[in-house]
PDB file of C-alpha atoms in Angstrom:
ATOM      1  CA  MET X  89     109.894 118.081  99.204  1.00 62.00           C
ATOM      2  CA  SER X  90     113.354 119.261  98.104  1.00 65.00           C
ATOM      3  CA  GLY X  91     115.156 117.485  95.289  1.00 76.00           C
ATOM      4  CA  SER X  92     118.165 116.848  97.513  1.00 94.00           C
ATOM      5  CA  PHE X  93     116.084 114.814  99.985  1.00 96.00           C
ATOM      6  CA  GLU X  94     114.542 112.852  97.134  1.00 96.00           C
ATOM      7  CA  GLU X  95     118.034 112.151  95.793  1.00 96.00           C
ATOM      8  CA  TYR X  96     119.156 110.988  99.227  1.00 97.00           C
ATOM      9  CA  LEU X  97     116.090 108.756  99.573  1.00 97.00           C
ATOM     10  CA  ALA X  98     116.752 107.186  96.179  1.00 96.00           C
ATOM     11  CA  SER X  99     120.396 106.514  97.085  1.00 97.00           C
ATOM     12  CA  ILE X 100     119.772 104.433 100.214  1.00 97.00           C
ATOM     13  CA  VAL X 101     118.884 101.060  98.670  1.00 97.00           C
ATOM     14  CA  LYS X 102     121.447  99.810  96.161  1.00 96.00           C
ATOM     15  CA  GLU X 103     119.744  97.544  93.665  1.00 95.00           C
ATOM     16  CA  ASP X 104     121.157  94.043  93.541  1.00 95.00           C
ATOM     17  CA  ILE X 105     118.278  91.579  93.825  1.00 97.00           C
ATOM     18  CA  LEU X 106     114.595  91.778  92.904  1.00 98.00           C
ATOM     19  CA  VAL X 107     113.482  92.858  96.366  1.00 98.00           C
ATOM     20  CA  ASP X 108     115.791  95.902  96.124  1.00 98.00           C
ATOM     21  CA  LYS X 109     113.996  96.986  92.964  1.00 98.00           C
ATOM     22  CA  ALA X 110     110.634  96.552  94.677  1.00 98.00           C
ATOM     23  CA  MET X 111     111.836  98.582  97.670  1.00 98.00           C
ATOM     24  CA  ASN X 112     112.908 101.473  95.469  1.00 98.00           C
ATOM     25  CA  TYR X 113     109.790 101.201  93.316  1.00 98.00           C
ATOM     26  CA  ALA X 114     107.686 101.892  96.405  1.00 97.00           C
ATOM     27  CA  LEU X 115     110.032 104.280  98.196  1.00 97.00           C
ATOM     28  CA  THR X 116     110.658 106.636  95.281  1.00 95.00           C
ATOM     29  CA  ALA X 117     107.070 106.728  94.018  1.00 94.00           C
ATOM     30  CA  PRO X 118     105.621 110.248  94.038  1.00 90.00           C
ATOM     31  CA  GLY X 119     104.001 110.911  97.396  1.00 88.00           C
ATOM     32  CA  LYS X 120     103.149 113.700  99.819  1.00 91.00           C
ATOM     33  CA  ARG X 121     106.259 113.050 101.966  1.00 95.00           C
ATOM     34  CA  LEU X 122     104.202 114.480 104.788  1.00 96.00           C
ATOM     35  CA  ARG X 123     106.133 112.794 107.594  1.00 97.00           C
ATOM     36  CA  PRO X 124     109.579 113.882 106.353  1.00 97.00           C
ATOM     37  CA  LEU X 125     108.187 117.385 105.780  1.00 97.00           C
ATOM     38  CA  LEU X 126     106.987 117.630 109.375  1.00 98.00           C
ATOM     39  CA  LEU X 127     110.359 116.546 110.735  1.00 98.00           C
ATOM     40  CA  LEU X 128     112.507 118.680 108.442  1.00 98.00           C
ATOM     41  CA  SER X 129     110.323 121.760 108.911  1.00 98.00           C
ATOM     42  CA  PHE X 130     110.459 121.386 112.703  1.00 98.00           C
ATOM     43  CA  ILE X 131     114.251 121.232 112.812  1.00 98.00           C
ATOM     44  CA  GLN X 132     114.603 124.128 110.368  1.00 98.00           C
ATOM     45  CA  ASP X 133     112.271 126.215 112.517  1.00 97.00           C
ATOM     46  CA  CYS X 134     114.713 125.503 115.362  1.00 97.00           C
ATOM     47  CA  GLY X 135     117.715 126.719 113.370  1.00 97.00           C
ATOM     48  CA  PHE X 136     119.095 123.394 112.090  1.00 97.00           C
ATOM     49  CA  SER X 137     119.739 122.576 108.449  1.00 97.00           C
ATOM     50  CA  ALA X 138     117.322 120.265 106.657  1.00 97.00           C
ATOM     51  CA  GLU X 139     120.213 117.905 105.925  1.00 97.00           C
ATOM     52  CA  HIS X 140     120.598 117.314 109.661  1.00 97.00           C
ATOM     53  CA  GLY X 141     117.288 115.469 109.611  1.00 98.00           C
ATOM     54  CA  TYR X 142     117.630 113.553 106.333  1.00 98.00           C
ATOM     55  CA  GLN X 143     118.525 110.184 107.843  1.00 98.00           C
ATOM     56  CA  CYS X 144     115.757 110.249 110.422  1.00 98.00           C
ATOM     57  CA  ALA X 145     113.225 111.568 107.896  1.00 98.00           C
ATOM     58  CA  ALA X 146     114.190 108.834 105.447  1.00 98.00           C
ATOM     59  CA  ALA X 147     113.794 106.160 108.129  1.00 98.00           C
ATOM     60  CA  ILE X 148     110.276 107.384 108.884  1.00 98.00           C
ATOM     61  CA  GLU X 149     109.369 107.465 105.192  1.00 98.00           C
ATOM     62  CA  MET X 150     110.683 103.923 104.801  1.00 98.00           C
ATOM     63  CA  ILE X 151     108.508 102.721 107.684  1.00 98.00           C
ATOM     64  CA  HIS X 152     105.498 104.515 106.231  1.00 97.00           C
ATOM     65  CA  THR X 153     106.165 103.001 102.792  1.00 98.00           C
ATOM     66  CA  TYR X 154     106.493  99.499 104.252  1.00 98.00           C
ATOM     67  CA  SER X 155     103.121  99.958 105.938  1.00 97.00           C
ATOM     68  CA  LEU X 156     101.518 100.948 102.626  1.00 96.00           C
ATOM     69  CA  ILE X 157     102.969  97.929 100.825  1.00 97.00           C
ATOM     70  CA  HIS X 158     101.580  95.548 103.426  1.00 97.00           C
ATOM     71  CA  ASP X 159      98.273  97.425 103.742  1.00 94.00           C
ATOM     72  CA  ASP X 160      97.683  96.985 100.002  1.00 95.00           C
ATOM     73  CA  LEU X 161      98.201  93.205 100.056  1.00 96.00           C
ATOM     74  CA  PRO X 162      95.273  90.871  99.251  1.00 95.00           C
ATOM     75  CA  ALA X 163      95.177  89.699 102.884  1.00 92.00           C
ATOM     76  CA  MET X 164      94.628  93.296 104.017  1.00 90.00           C
ATOM     77  CA  ASP X 165      92.893  95.896 101.781  1.00 88.00           C
ATOM     78  CA  ASN X 166      93.620  94.169  98.449  1.00 91.00           C
ATOM     79  CA  ASP X 167      94.309  97.408  96.574  1.00 92.00           C
ATOM     80  CA  ASP X 168      95.642  97.735  93.024  1.00 93.00           C
ATOM     81  CA  ILE X 169      96.755 101.378  92.910  1.00 93.00           C
ATOM     82  CA  ARG X 170      99.051 103.342  95.224  1.00 92.00           C
ATOM     83  CA  ARG X 171     100.604 106.757  94.572  1.00 86.00           C
ATOM     84  CA  GLY X 172      99.277 106.675  91.028  1.00 87.00           C
ATOM     85  CA  ARG X 173     100.948 103.388  90.119  1.00 94.00           C
ATOM     86  CA  PRO X 174     100.256  99.661  90.463  1.00 95.00           C
ATOM     87  CA  THR X 175     100.789  98.479  94.035  1.00 97.00           C
ATOM     88  CA  VAL X 176     103.962  96.512  94.722  1.00 97.00           C
ATOM     89  CA  HIS X 177     102.271  93.109  94.734  1.00 98.00           C
ATOM     90  CA  LYS X 178     100.684  93.972  91.359  1.00 97.00           C
ATOM     91  CA  ARG X 179     103.906  95.304  89.826  1.00 96.00           C
ATOM     92  CA  PHE X 180     105.973  92.385  91.159  1.00 97.00           C
ATOM     93  CA  ASP X 181     104.240  89.605  93.139  1.00 96.00           C
ATOM     94  CA  GLU X 182     102.894  89.009  96.639  1.00 97.00           C
ATOM     95  CA  ALA X 183     105.998  87.346  98.045  1.00 98.00           C
ATOM     96  CA  THR X 184     108.259  90.124  96.782  1.00 98.00           C
ATOM     97  CA  ALA X 185     105.875  92.725  98.225  1.00 98.00           C
ATOM     98  CA  VAL X 186     105.982  91.083 101.658  1.00 98.00           C
ATOM     99  CA  LEU X 187     109.779  90.930 101.553  1.00 98.00           C
ATOM    100  CA  ALA X 188     110.098  94.511 100.284  1.00 98.00           C
ATOM    101  CA  GLY X 189     107.963  95.754 103.177  1.00 98.00           C
ATOM    102  CA  ASP X 190     109.955  93.733 105.697  1.00 98.00           C
ATOM    103  CA  ALA X 191     113.199  94.993 104.201  1.00 98.00           C
ATOM    104  CA  LEU X 192     112.173  98.655 104.305  1.00 98.00           C
ATOM    105  CA  LEU X 193     111.174  98.347 107.957  1.00 98.00           C
ATOM    106  CA  THR X 194     114.496  96.814 108.986  1.00 98.00           C
ATOM    107  CA  LYS X 195     116.493  99.124 106.698  1.00 98.00           C
ATOM    108  CA  ALA X 196     114.955 102.117 108.466  1.00 98.00           C
ATOM    109  CA  PHE X 197     116.571 101.108 111.746  1.00 98.00           C
ATOM    110  CA  GLU X 198     119.869 100.427 109.984  1.00 98.00           C
ATOM    111  CA  VAL X 199     119.814 103.967 108.571  1.00 98.00           C
ATOM    112  CA  VAL X 200     119.325 105.419 112.048  1.00 98.00           C
ATOM    113  CA  ALA X 201     121.976 103.152 113.601  1.00 98.00           C
ATOM    114  CA  ASP X 202     124.521 104.146 110.945  1.00 97.00           C
ATOM    115  CA  SER X 203     123.627 107.847 111.098  1.00 97.00           C
ATOM    116  CA  LYS X 204     125.761 110.762 112.258  1.00 95.00           C
ATOM    117  CA  TYR X 205     123.527 111.336 115.307  1.00 98.00           C
ATOM    118  CA  THR X 206     124.800 110.991 118.855  1.00 98.00           C
ATOM    119  CA  ASP X 207     124.341 107.683 120.634  1.00 98.00           C
ATOM    120  CA  TYR X 208     121.642 109.230 122.827  1.00 98.00           C
ATOM    121  CA  GLU X 209     119.775 110.543 119.773  1.00 98.00           C
ATOM    122  CA  LYS X 210     120.005 107.181 118.012  1.00 98.00           C
ATOM    123  CA  VAL X 211     118.589 105.307 120.990  1.00 98.00           C
ATOM    124  CA  ARG X 212     115.743 107.788 121.479  1.00 98.00           C
ATOM    125  CA  ILE X 213     114.853 107.812 117.770  1.00 98.00           C
ATOM    126  CA  VAL X 214     114.899 104.012 117.546  1.00 98.00           C
ATOM    127  CA  SER X 215     112.665 103.829 120.616  1.00 98.00           C
ATOM    128  CA  ILE X 216     110.195 106.367 119.205  1.00 98.00           C
ATOM    129  CA  LEU X 217     110.006 104.655 115.823  1.00 98.00           C
ATOM    130  CA  ALA X 218     109.631 101.193 117.330  1.00 98.00           C
ATOM    131  CA  LYS X 219     106.827 102.316 119.637  1.00 97.00           C
ATOM    132  CA  CYS X 220     104.972 104.365 117.040  1.00 97.00           C
ATOM    133  CA  ALA X 221     105.188 101.673 114.352  1.00 97.00           C
ATOM    134  CA  GLY X 222     104.924  98.567 116.548  1.00 96.00           C
ATOM    135  CA  HIS X 223     102.279  96.490 118.274  1.00 96.00           C
ATOM    136  CA  GLN X 224     101.267  99.380 120.537  1.00 95.00           C
ATOM    137  CA  GLY X 225     101.321 101.846 117.642  1.00 96.00           C
ATOM    138  CA  MET X 226     100.537 101.577 113.947  1.00 96.00           C
ATOM    139  CA  ILE X 227     100.278  97.775 114.007  1.00 96.00           C
ATOM    140  CA  LYS X 228      97.697  98.017 116.791  1.00 97.00           C
ATOM    141  CA  GLY X 229      95.717 100.363 114.590  1.00 94.00           C
ATOM    142  CA  GLN X 230      95.849  97.927 111.686  1.00 93.00           C
ATOM    143  CA  ASP X 231      94.742  95.118 113.967  1.00 93.00           C
ATOM    144  CA  LEU X 232      91.813  97.196 115.221  1.00 93.00           C
ATOM    145  CA  ASP X 233      90.968  98.063 111.617  1.00 90.00           C
ATOM    146  CA  MET X 234      90.686  94.390 110.667  1.00 88.00           C
ATOM    147  CA  ALA X 235      88.695  93.633 113.815  1.00 89.00           C
ATOM    148  CA  LEU X 236      86.146  96.311 112.913  1.00 88.00           C
ATOM    149  CA  LEU X 237      85.384  94.477 109.661  1.00 79.00           C
ATOM    150  CA  THR X 238      83.472  91.861 111.648  1.00 77.00           C
ATOM    151  CA  ARG X 239      81.824  94.295 114.059  1.00 80.00           C
ATOM    152  CA  GLU X 240      78.313  95.685 113.907  1.00 79.00           C
ATOM    153  CA  ASN X 241      77.143  99.004 115.344  1.00 83.00           C
ATOM    154  CA  ILE X 242      80.534 100.664 114.937  1.00 89.00           C
ATOM    155  CA  GLU X 243      80.664 104.087 116.583  1.00 89.00           C
ATOM    156  CA  ILE X 244      82.823 107.189 116.258  1.00 92.00           C
ATOM    157  CA  ASP X 245      84.917 106.279 119.306  1.00 93.00           C
ATOM    158  CA  ASP X 246      85.794 102.923 117.741  1.00 92.00           C
ATOM    159  CA  LEU X 247      87.038 104.570 114.557  1.00 93.00           C
ATOM    160  CA  SER X 248      88.813 107.338 116.460  1.00 94.00           C
ATOM    161  CA  MET X 249      90.800 104.887 118.574  1.00 94.00           C
ATOM    162  CA  MET X 250      91.719 102.808 115.526  1.00 93.00           C
ATOM    163  CA  GLU X 251      92.885 105.831 113.552  1.00 92.00           C
ATOM    164  CA  TYR X 252      94.838 107.261 116.487  1.00 93.00           C
ATOM    165  CA  TYR X 253      97.034 104.191 116.353  1.00 94.00           C
ATOM    166  CA  LYS X 254      96.960 103.470 112.631  1.00 93.00           C
ATOM    167  CA  THR X 255      97.524 107.011 111.351  1.00 93.00           C
ATOM    168  CA  GLY X 256      98.144 109.301 114.303  1.00 94.00           C
ATOM    169  CA  MET X 257     101.123 107.467 115.788  1.00 96.00           C
ATOM    170  CA  LEU X 258     103.177 107.651 112.602  1.00 96.00           C
ATOM    171  CA  LEU X 259     102.322 111.337 112.184  1.00 96.00           C
ATOM    172  CA  THR X 260     103.434 111.966 115.764  1.00 97.00           C
ATOM    173  CA  ALA X 261     106.760 110.168 115.264  1.00 98.00           C
ATOM    174  CA  PRO X 262     108.445 112.826 113.068  1.00 98.00           C
ATOM    175  CA  LEU X 263     107.556 115.563 115.545  1.00 98.00           C
ATOM    176  CA  LEU X 264     108.897 113.553 118.495  1.00 98.00           C
ATOM    177  CA  CYS X 265     112.074 112.700 116.593  1.00 98.00           C
ATOM    178  CA  ALA X 266     112.529 116.343 115.620  1.00 98.00           C
ATOM    179  CA  ALA X 267     112.253 117.308 119.289  1.00 98.00           C
ATOM    180  CA  VAL X 268     115.092 114.874 120.041  1.00 98.00           C
ATOM    181  CA  LEU X 269     117.277 116.250 117.238  1.00 98.00           C
ATOM    182  CA  THR X 270     116.686 119.851 118.358  1.00 98.00           C
ATOM    183  CA  LYS X 271     116.996 119.128 122.088  1.00 97.00           C
ATOM    184  CA  HIS X 272     113.385 120.024 122.866  1.00 97.00           C
ATOM    185  CA  THR X 273     112.246 116.769 124.438  1.00 96.00           C
ATOM    186  CA  GLU X 274     110.501 118.761 127.195  1.00 96.00           C
ATOM    187  CA  LEU X 275     107.767 119.397 124.600  1.00 96.00           C
ATOM    188  CA  GLU X 276     106.870 115.713 124.227  1.00 96.00           C
ATOM    189  CA  THR X 277     103.456 115.973 125.918  1.00 96.00           C
ATOM    190  CA  GLN X 278     102.342 118.870 123.716  1.00 96.00           C
ATOM    191  CA  ILE X 279     103.698 117.158 120.610  1.00 97.00           C
ATOM    192  CA  ILE X 280     101.757 113.963 121.299  1.00 96.00           C
ATOM    193  CA  GLU X 281      98.526 115.963 121.566  1.00 96.00           C
ATOM    194  CA  ILE X 282      99.238 117.733 118.276  1.00 97.00           C
ATOM    195  CA  GLY X 283     100.028 114.396 116.626  1.00 95.00           C
ATOM    196  CA  LYS X 284      96.744 112.902 117.844  1.00 94.00           C
ATOM    197  CA  LYS X 285      94.767 115.792 116.409  1.00 96.00           C
ATOM    198  CA  ILE X 286      96.392 115.972 112.998  1.00 96.00           C
ATOM    199  CA  GLY X 287      96.388 112.185 112.663  1.00 94.00           C
ATOM    200  CA  LEU X 288      92.646 111.919 113.273  1.00 95.00           C
ATOM    201  CA  ALA X 289      91.919 114.984 111.153  1.00 96.00           C
ATOM    202  CA  PHE X 290      93.991 113.627 108.278  1.00 95.00           C
ATOM    203  CA  GLN X 291      92.152 110.290 108.282  1.00 93.00           C
ATOM    204  CA  ILE X 292      88.670 111.809 108.497  1.00 94.00           C
ATOM    205  CA  GLN X 293      89.634 114.052 105.590  1.00 94.00           C
ATOM    206  CA  ASP X 294      90.951 111.016 103.688  1.00 90.00           C
ATOM    207  CA  ASP X 295      87.639 109.228 104.199  1.00 89.00           C
ATOM    208  CA  VAL X 296      85.835 112.201 102.650  1.00 92.00           C
ATOM    209  CA  LEU X 297      88.225 112.422  99.706  1.00 90.00           C
ATOM    210  CA  ASP X 298      87.932 108.690  99.022  1.00 84.00           C
ATOM    211  CA  TYR X 299      84.251 109.271  98.356  1.00 82.00           C
ATOM    212  CA  THR X 300      84.361 112.697  96.719  1.00 83.00           C
ATOM    213  CA  ALA X 301      87.634 112.777  94.761  1.00 71.00           C
ATOM    214  CA  GLY X 302      88.005 109.218  93.457  1.00 62.00           C
ATOM    215  CA  GLU X 303      91.006 107.106  92.480  1.00 56.00           C
ATOM    216  CA  GLN X 304      92.339 109.283  89.665  1.00 51.00           C
ATOM    217  CA  ILE X 305      92.729 112.337  91.897  1.00 50.00           C
ATOM    218  CA  MET X 306      93.762 110.455  95.036  1.00 48.00           C
ATOM    219  CA  GLY X 307      96.314 108.299  93.203  1.00 54.00           C
ATOM    220  CA  LYS X 308      95.286 105.193  95.163  1.00 55.00           C
ATOM    221  CA  SER X 309      92.526 102.614  95.251  1.00 56.00           C
ATOM    222  CA  THR X 310      89.448 103.772  97.123  1.00 56.00           C
ATOM    223  CA  SER X 311      88.586 100.290  98.369  1.00 56.00           C
ATOM    224  CA  ASP X 312      86.834 101.528 101.519  1.00 56.00           C
ATOM    225  CA  ALA X 313      84.097 103.076  99.435  1.00 52.00           C
ATOM    226  CA  LYS X 314      83.872 100.108  97.072  1.00 56.00           C
ATOM    227  CA  ASN X 315      83.678  97.584  99.899  1.00 55.00           C
ATOM    228  CA  ASN X 316      81.149  99.594 101.934  1.00 61.00           C
ATOM    229  CA  LYS X 317      83.564  99.738 104.846  1.00 77.00           C
ATOM    230  CA  VAL X 318      82.362 101.805 107.802  1.00 85.00           C
ATOM    231  CA  THR X 319      84.225 105.119 107.811  1.00 90.00           C
ATOM    232  CA  PHE X 320      83.802 108.557 109.324  1.00 92.00           C
ATOM    233  CA  TYR X 321      82.088 109.577 106.083  1.00 92.00           C
ATOM    234  CA  ASN X 322      79.435 106.872 106.580  1.00 89.00           C
ATOM    235  CA  LEU X 323      78.768 107.959 110.149  1.00 91.00           C
ATOM    236  CA  LEU X 324      79.060 111.742 109.947  1.00 93.00           C
ATOM    237  CA  GLY X 325      78.386 112.669 106.330  1.00 93.00           C
ATOM    238  CA  LEU X 326      80.239 115.322 104.346  1.00 94.00           C
ATOM    239  CA  LYS X 327      79.397 118.340 106.510  1.00 94.00           C
ATOM    240  CA  GLY X 328      79.929 116.480 109.775  1.00 96.00           C
ATOM    241  CA  CYS X 329      83.345 115.219 108.679  1.00 95.00           C
ATOM    242  CA  THR X 330      84.400 118.625 107.371  1.00 95.00           C
ATOM    243  CA  ASP X 331      83.394 120.321 110.616  1.00 96.00           C
ATOM    244  CA  VAL X 332      85.262 117.766 112.758  1.00 96.00           C
ATOM    245  CA  TYR X 333      88.525 117.668 110.831  1.00 96.00           C
ATOM    246  CA  THR X 334      88.597 121.455 110.457  1.00 96.00           C
ATOM    247  CA  LYS X 335      88.190 121.871 114.229  1.00 97.00           C
ATOM    248  CA  LEU X 336      90.948 119.325 114.875  1.00 97.00           C
ATOM    249  CA  TYR X 337      93.386 121.040 112.520  1.00 97.00           C
ATOM    250  CA  ASN X 338      92.567 124.455 113.984  1.00 97.00           C
ATOM    251  CA  SER X 339      93.055 123.112 117.514  1.00 97.00           C
ATOM    252  CA  ALA X 340      96.471 121.703 116.545  1.00 97.00           C
ATOM    253  CA  ILE X 341      97.435 125.064 115.092  1.00 97.00           C
ATOM    254  CA  ARG X 342      96.444 126.802 118.342  1.00 97.00           C
ATOM    255  CA  ASP X 343      98.547 124.280 120.266  1.00 97.00           C
ATOM    256  CA  ILE X 344     101.548 125.163 118.114  1.00 97.00           C
ATOM    257  CA  ASP X 345     101.000 128.869 118.719  1.00 96.00           C
ATOM    258  CA  LEU X 346     101.134 128.196 122.471  1.00 95.00           C
ATOM    259  CA  MET X 347     104.455 126.366 122.337  1.00 95.00           C
ATOM    260  CA  PRO X 348     107.549 128.178 123.616  1.00 94.00           C
ATOM    261  CA  ILE X 349     109.340 127.786 120.282  1.00 95.00           C
ATOM    262  CA  GLY X 350     108.280 129.205 116.940  1.00 95.00           C
ATOM    263  CA  LEU X 351     107.189 126.457 114.572  1.00 96.00           C
ATOM    264  CA  ASN X 352     105.893 128.556 111.693  1.00 96.00           C
ATOM    265  CA  SER X 353     106.883 126.071 108.972  1.00 97.00           C
ATOM    266  CA  VAL X 354     105.179 123.216 110.814  1.00 97.00           C
ATOM    267  CA  LYS X 355     102.121 125.408 111.229  1.00 97.00           C
ATOM    268  CA  LYS X 356     102.070 126.074 107.475  1.00 96.00           C
ATOM    269  CA  ILE X 357     102.198 122.343 106.739  1.00 97.00           C
ATOM    270  CA  ILE X 358      99.171 121.760 108.963  1.00 96.00           C
ATOM    271  CA  LEU X 359      97.335 124.601 107.231  1.00 96.00           C
ATOM    272  CA  ASP X 360      98.163 122.983 103.882  1.00 95.00           C
ATOM    273  CA  MET X 361      96.921 119.637 105.234  1.00 94.00           C
ATOM    274  CA  ARG X 362      93.656 121.267 106.279  1.00 94.00           C
ATOM    275  CA  ASN X 363      93.143 122.707 102.795  1.00 91.00           C
ATOM    276  CA  ARG X 364      94.279 119.731 100.717  1.00 89.00           C
ATOM    277  CA  ARG X 365      92.117 118.299  97.952  1.00 81.00           C
ATOM    278  CA  ARG X 366      93.874 114.942  97.485  1.00 76.00           C
TER     279      ARG X 366
END
């Protein structure tokens, strides 16, 4: 991710109270910035400057970061490490972590509302983000994830549905928002299919890496492995997982090749995702 985007991201929250420090601690931690990359690459492929997408990309990264803060809490996954550093509730405290997550979520919509985008673009982006992150999006996935903890005989379809909402929806959001910003909303159906595929592929791959790479390489707690949580790796094994996520990534790449606009940078990101080792 470019230094200028990182500088913009770091400039959004002015530090005044403790929760501001916690917000920035999480938001500026070194991460993949995958969601901003997808959005910014899409709009650049369509001839727009990266800066045109900064505010929307930042809003998505803020929502993603909020979700990580809350996911790490003792009531959820109870993780100690995120992005190579102590999780927010470990670095500060649980109450501050809850507030920092809440604040990042609401700040994301403020950033969009105060952006330079047209009124139509603002409304569409807010709608996309709310749906992808809300109770019929990422939150639904988290709810399904917790419900599976008490289930027996969990099958692939159960995990696939959970991960579509928990991971796939927030990977689809940057592509949908980019389509709005580049006036290509007619591609929404194709984009949703691509988002589903890369979201599921990314999570299956993550399950493998949690078991094979470990915390030091991944930069986060691998609590799923420690807690014997049912994952794709448990059900499919290393080869099965690798075969499935590779096919999903390759299918998404073929879908991009069939689109009426050239998205070579987006395609490269998906290729990099397919080949990642952390």
